[in-house]
Short mmCIF file of C-alpha atoms and ligand atoms in Angstrom, two decimals:
data_model
loop_
_atom_site.label_atom_id
_atom_site.label_comp_id
_atom_site.label_asym_id
_atom_site.label_seq_id
_atom_site.Cartn_x
_atom_site.Cartn_y
_atom_site.Cartn_z
CA MET U 1022 -15.91 11.18 -45.25
CA LYS U 1023 -15.16 13.41 -43.51
CA LYS U 1024 -18.07 13.33 -40.98
CA THR U 1025 -16.94 9.26 -39.95
CA LEU U 1026 -13.38 11.08 -38.88
CA LEU U 1027 -14.86 13.29 -36.72
CA THR U 1028 -16.77 11.02 -35.16
CA LEU U 1029 -13.99 8.59 -34.93
CA THR U 1030 -11.75 11.74 -32.92
CA THR U 1031 -14.89 12.74 -30.74
CA LEU U 1032 -15.38 8.87 -29.53
CA ALA U 1033 -11.25 9.05 -28.80
CA LEU U 1034 -11.81 12.19 -27.43
CA LEU U 1035 -15.02 10.96 -25.04
CA ALA U 1036 -12.66 7.50 -23.89
CA SER U 1037 -9.59 9.65 -22.67
CA VAL U 1038 -11.36 11.56 -20.29
CA ALA U 1039 -13.58 8.59 -19.30
CA GLU U 1040 -14.56 8.34 -15.92
CA ALA U 1041 -13.47 5.57 -13.49
CA ARG U 1042 -15.36 2.18 -13.99
CA THR U 1043 -18.16 1.90 -11.31
CA TRP U 1044 -19.15 -1.33 -9.43
CA ALA U 1045 -21.41 -1.97 -12.21
CA ASP U 1046 -19.26 -1.61 -15.30
CA ILE U 1047 -16.98 -3.53 -13.06
CA LYS U 1048 -19.41 -6.35 -12.25
CA SER U 1049 -20.85 -6.86 -15.81
CA SER U 1050 -17.26 -6.83 -16.90
CA GLY U 1051 -16.66 -10.53 -14.49
CA THR U 1052 -13.31 -8.81 -13.77
CA ILE U 1053 -11.06 -5.90 -11.12
CA LYS U 1054 -8.43 -4.73 -11.92
CA ILE U 1055 -6.28 -4.20 -8.78
CA ALA U 1056 -2.73 -2.28 -8.44
CA THR U 1057 0.35 -3.28 -5.81
CA GLU U 1058 3.40 -2.55 -5.38
CA GLY U 1059 5.06 -5.83 -5.07
CA ALA U 1060 7.98 -4.70 -2.85
CA PHE U 1061 6.52 -4.59 0.42
CA PRO U 1062 7.23 -7.79 1.97
CA PRO U 1063 4.74 -9.34 4.45
CA PHE U 1064 2.27 -7.07 2.62
CA ASN U 1065 2.56 -7.01 -1.02
CA LEU U 1066 5.49 -8.87 -3.01
CA LEU U 1067 6.99 -11.04 -5.61
CA LYS U 1068 7.96 -14.28 -4.81
CA GLY U 1069 9.58 -15.16 -8.50
CA LYS U 1070 6.97 -14.16 -10.69
CA GLU U 1071 3.97 -14.72 -8.50
CA LEU U 1072 2.15 -11.40 -6.68
CA THR U 1073 2.16 -12.50 -3.29
CA GLY U 1074 1.14 -11.02 0.72
CA PHE U 1075 -0.84 -10.50 3.17
CA GLU U 1076 -2.55 -7.82 0.58
CA VAL U 1077 -2.50 -9.78 -2.05
CA ASP U 1078 -4.24 -12.80 -1.15
CA LEU U 1079 -6.85 -10.57 1.40
CA ALA U 1080 -7.66 -8.83 -2.32
CA ASN U 1081 -8.30 -11.94 -4.13
CA ALA U 1082 -10.82 -12.97 -1.11
CA LEU U 1083 -12.31 -9.83 -1.53
CA ALA U 1084 -12.97 -10.52 -5.40
CA LYS U 1085 -14.15 -14.07 -4.82
CA GLY U 1086 -16.61 -12.94 -1.78
CA MET U 1087 -17.75 -10.49 -4.88
CA GLY U 1088 -17.93 -12.95 -7.02
CA LEU U 1089 -14.93 -11.47 -10.14
CA LYS U 1090 -11.61 -12.84 -10.96
CA VAL U 1091 -8.46 -10.65 -10.59
CA GLN U 1092 -6.56 -9.05 -12.84
CA TRP U 1093 -3.44 -7.92 -10.84
CA VAL U 1094 -1.59 -4.81 -12.24
CA THR U 1095 2.05 -3.80 -10.05
CA GLN U 1096 3.49 -0.42 -10.01
CA PRO U 1097 6.37 1.69 -7.90
CA PHE U 1098 4.92 2.93 -5.05
CA GLU U 1099 5.55 6.50 -5.88
CA ASN U 1100 2.90 5.77 -8.94
CA LEU U 1101 0.58 4.12 -7.45
CA LEU U 1102 -2.25 6.82 -6.54
CA ILE U 1103 -1.81 8.45 -10.37
CA GLY U 1104 -2.45 5.47 -12.09
CA LEU U 1105 -5.22 5.58 -10.46
CA ASN U 1106 -6.68 8.54 -11.41
CA GLN U 1107 -5.42 7.53 -14.81
CA ASP U 1108 -8.53 4.74 -14.71
CA ARG U 1109 -5.44 2.47 -15.54
CA TYR U 1110 -7.01 0.00 -12.50
CA ASP U 1111 -9.94 -0.01 -10.19
CA PHE U 1112 -8.45 0.32 -6.88
CA VAL U 1113 -4.96 0.37 -4.92
CA ILE U 1114 -3.92 -1.80 -1.88
CA ALA U 1115 -0.45 -1.11 -0.78
CA SER U 1116 -0.26 -0.05 2.21
CA HIS U 1117 -1.29 3.36 2.67
CA GLY U 1118 -1.83 4.82 4.94
CA ILE U 1119 -4.98 6.92 4.98
CA THR U 1120 -3.89 11.03 4.97
CA PRO U 1121 -5.17 14.03 4.88
CA GLU U 1122 -3.08 14.79 2.19
CA ARG U 1123 -3.93 11.58 -0.09
CA LEU U 1124 -7.46 11.91 0.98
CA ARG U 1125 -7.72 15.39 -1.12
CA ALA U 1126 -6.50 13.06 -4.25
CA VAL U 1127 -8.35 9.88 -3.80
CA ASP U 1128 -10.66 7.79 -1.75
CA PHE U 1129 -9.90 5.43 0.76
CA THR U 1130 -12.00 2.30 1.91
CA ASN U 1131 -12.07 2.03 5.84
CA PRO U 1132 -8.83 0.65 7.19
CA HIS U 1133 -8.49 -3.08 6.00
CA TYR U 1134 -5.39 -3.33 9.00
CA CYS U 1135 -3.20 -0.88 11.48
CA THR U 1136 -0.37 -0.56 12.15
CA GLY U 1137 2.28 2.09 12.56
CA GLY U 1138 5.79 3.39 11.80
CA ALA U 1139 8.79 1.98 13.66
CA ILE U 1140 12.82 2.94 13.62
CA VAL U 1141 15.20 -0.33 13.52
CA SER U 1142 19.31 0.01 13.39
CA ARG U 1143 22.05 -1.99 13.93
CA VAL U 1144 23.03 -3.04 17.40
CA GLY U 1145 24.27 -0.12 19.27
CA GLY U 1146 22.47 2.09 17.17
CA PRO U 1147 19.59 4.72 17.56
CA LYS U 1148 16.13 3.51 19.53
CA THR U 1149 14.34 6.53 19.73
CA ALA U 1150 13.22 9.84 18.38
CA ALA U 1151 15.68 11.14 20.84
CA ASP U 1152 18.82 9.11 19.53
CA LEU U 1153 17.83 10.44 15.75
CA LYS U 1154 19.17 13.55 16.14
CA GLY U 1155 21.71 14.11 13.76
CA LYS U 1156 21.89 11.07 12.45
CA THR U 1157 21.04 9.68 8.90
CA VAL U 1158 17.97 7.88 8.23
CA ALA U 1159 16.44 6.06 5.02
CA VAL U 1160 13.14 5.65 4.10
CA GLN U 1161 10.99 4.70 0.87
CA VAL U 1162 10.06 7.87 -1.29
CA GLY U 1163 6.40 8.69 -0.83
CA THR U 1164 5.58 7.54 2.03
CA THR U 1165 4.28 8.35 5.45
CA TYR U 1166 7.90 7.27 7.03
CA LEU U 1167 9.23 10.28 4.84
CA GLN U 1168 6.92 12.95 6.06
CA ASN U 1169 7.27 11.56 10.06
CA VAL U 1170 10.90 11.14 10.18
CA SER U 1171 11.28 14.81 8.32
CA LYS U 1172 9.27 16.18 11.35
CA VAL U 1173 11.55 14.44 14.01
CA PRO U 1174 13.54 17.98 15.92
CA GLY U 1175 17.33 17.53 15.17
CA VAL U 1176 17.37 14.43 12.77
CA GLY U 1177 20.33 14.45 10.77
CA SER U 1178 19.22 13.62 7.20
CA VAL U 1179 16.73 11.37 5.51
CA LYS U 1180 17.91 9.30 2.29
CA THR U 1181 14.79 8.70 0.52
CA PHE U 1182 15.10 4.73 -1.62
CA PRO U 1183 12.41 3.97 -4.63
CA LYS U 1184 11.63 0.52 -2.81
CA ASP U 1185 11.21 -0.32 0.70
CA THR U 1186 14.09 -3.09 0.67
CA ASP U 1187 16.67 -0.76 -0.52
CA ALA U 1188 16.49 1.59 2.21
CA GLN U 1189 16.79 -1.80 4.48
CA ALA U 1190 19.82 -2.32 2.73
CA ALA U 1191 21.22 0.35 3.38
CA LEU U 1192 20.96 0.08 6.81
CA MET U 1193 22.82 -3.60 6.86
CA ALA U 1194 25.16 -2.20 4.65
CA GLY U 1195 26.15 0.49 7.70
CA ARG U 1196 25.41 3.02 4.57
CA VAL U 1197 22.73 4.89 6.95
CA ASP U 1198 22.28 4.97 10.48
CA SER U 1199 18.66 3.41 11.02
CA TRP U 1200 15.54 2.96 9.12
CA VAL U 1201 12.18 4.05 9.34
CA GLY U 1202 9.79 1.45 8.23
CA ASP U 1203 6.53 -0.80 9.07
CA LYS U 1204 6.99 -1.82 12.30
CA PHE U 1205 5.49 -5.67 11.18
CA THR U 1206 7.86 -5.41 8.16
CA GLY U 1207 10.77 -4.28 10.77
CA LEU U 1208 9.71 -7.45 13.09
CA ASP U 1209 10.34 -9.74 10.11
CA LEU U 1210 13.68 -7.77 9.10
CA VAL U 1211 15.23 -8.04 12.38
CA LYS U 1212 14.00 -11.77 13.01
CA ALA U 1213 15.84 -12.42 9.32
CA GLN U 1214 19.16 -10.65 10.79
CA LYS U 1215 19.38 -12.52 13.42
CA GLY U 1216 20.94 -10.56 15.83
CA LYS U 1217 22.23 -7.66 13.93
CA LEU U 1218 19.59 -5.10 13.81
CA VAL U 1219 17.36 -3.99 16.50
CA GLN U 1220 14.02 -2.65 16.63
CA GLY U 1221 13.29 1.08 18.24
CA ALA U 1222 10.28 2.99 19.19
CA LEU U 1223 7.60 3.52 17.47
CA LEU U 1224 7.14 6.89 15.73
CA PHE U 1225 3.69 7.35 14.58
CA ASN U 1226 0.39 5.13 14.46
CA GLU U 1227 -1.72 5.03 11.01
CA ARG U 1228 -4.79 3.53 9.86
CA ILE U 1229 -3.89 1.72 6.40
CA GLY U 1230 -6.97 1.73 3.03
CA MET U 1231 -7.24 0.63 -0.22
CA ALA U 1232 -8.11 3.57 -2.38
CA VAL U 1233 -10.67 3.83 -5.07
CA LYS U 1234 -10.74 7.17 -7.28
CA LYS U 1235 -11.52 9.87 -6.00
CA GLY U 1236 -15.91 9.87 -5.96
CA ASN U 1237 -16.00 6.22 -7.19
CA SER U 1238 -18.60 5.92 -4.26
CA SER U 1239 -20.23 2.49 -5.86
CA LEU U 1240 -17.08 0.36 -5.57
CA LEU U 1241 -16.30 2.11 -2.65
CA LYS U 1242 -19.56 1.05 -0.90
CA GLU U 1243 -18.67 -2.77 -2.42
CA LEU U 1244 -15.38 -3.10 -1.14
CA ASN U 1245 -15.82 -1.91 2.22
CA SER U 1246 -18.93 -4.47 2.37
CA ALA U 1247 -16.81 -7.18 1.11
CA LEU U 1248 -14.02 -6.38 4.48
CA ALA U 1249 -16.91 -6.40 6.51
CA LYS U 1250 -17.92 -9.69 5.15
CA ALA U 1251 -14.45 -11.44 5.49
CA MET U 1252 -13.84 -9.85 8.78
CA GLN U 1253 -16.83 -11.33 10.01
CA ASP U 1254 -16.69 -15.00 8.27
CA GLY U 1255 -13.26 -15.80 9.28
CA THR U 1256 -11.86 -15.12 6.01
CA TYR U 1257 -9.56 -11.70 7.42
CA ALA U 1258 -8.24 -14.01 10.71
CA LYS U 1259 -7.19 -16.64 8.91
CA ILE U 1260 -4.91 -14.61 6.24
CA SER U 1261 -3.92 -12.40 9.14
CA GLY U 1262 -2.77 -15.73 11.06
CA GLU U 1263 -0.95 -16.63 8.74
CA TYR U 1264 0.93 -13.77 8.01
CA PHE U 1265 1.57 -12.62 11.58
CA GLY U 1266 0.42 -15.33 13.70
CA GLN U 1267 -1.84 -12.14 15.12
CA ASP U 1268 -5.56 -10.47 13.35
CA ILE U 1269 -4.12 -6.94 12.81
CA ARG U 1270 -7.38 -5.29 12.32
CA CYS U 1271 -8.27 -1.85 13.48
CA ARG U 1272 -9.82 -2.14 16.77
N1 LIG M 1148 2.26 2.81 5.30
C1 LIG M 1148 3.53 3.47 4.33
C2 LIG M 1148 2.54 5.08 4.02
O1 LIG M 1148 1.16 4.73 4.10
C3 LIG M 1148 4.51 3.02 3.35
C4 LIG M 1148 3.51 2.09 2.47
C5 LIG M 1148 4.69 1.40 1.45
N2 LIG M 1148 3.82 0.94 0.57
C6 LIG M 1148 4.61 -0.22 -0.18
N3 LIG M 1148 4.05 -0.64 -1.29
N4 LIG M 1148 5.64 -0.21 -0.59
O2 LIG M 1148 3.13 5.60 2.64
#
């Protein structure tokens, strides 16, 4: 009896320190578990109960190419890479810029798109980095926008919001002078606000990739080849065109 108990305890311990699922594990299970935020239009968003957006469609297409079903998980942006390192899902696709800091925690695929962080203000508001002197800027927490805006010389206060859409709302409500976010998101926002907002300067460029747990090289390799194939066979261009009217791959 005692022996059985001990064995069970040992098993439970082993399970809790289990490694990330390798490509072979995922393949034999038939389902890949993918995490995103679901609040970052037009890249990943929840429309009612339906998860959609450029990255959602792209990841679904990649999984299809790999012969797998998908199980989606949504998490607040700040928790996504932590959950990855706790083996809660196989990979993350949530517009993460490939930065040296993040590369210390996770591994990234080849970039699935290239973009940058741009200023958006109400008409007459700040347009350049120099204009941000002494101004209040809204950004989503844990992002490269926060990192880069904080470096602008003389910037006033930087206000962080759990969700990017909340940071945008603060700009629209007049609680901040500017919002810094993705340049494509900014274009959509300016368009939707019909003449109330303007997009200003691009503060930085970034390459966006999918994250796997550090060391999960078998999955990384499969994702990279699925992405390369989608980029070659027209799948990528079609999805990108639907969301952006252009192909946003890195060149
Ligand atoms: N590209 C920015 C970064 O790397 C923002 C990503 C935000 N993604 C999201 N799903 N909210 O930090």
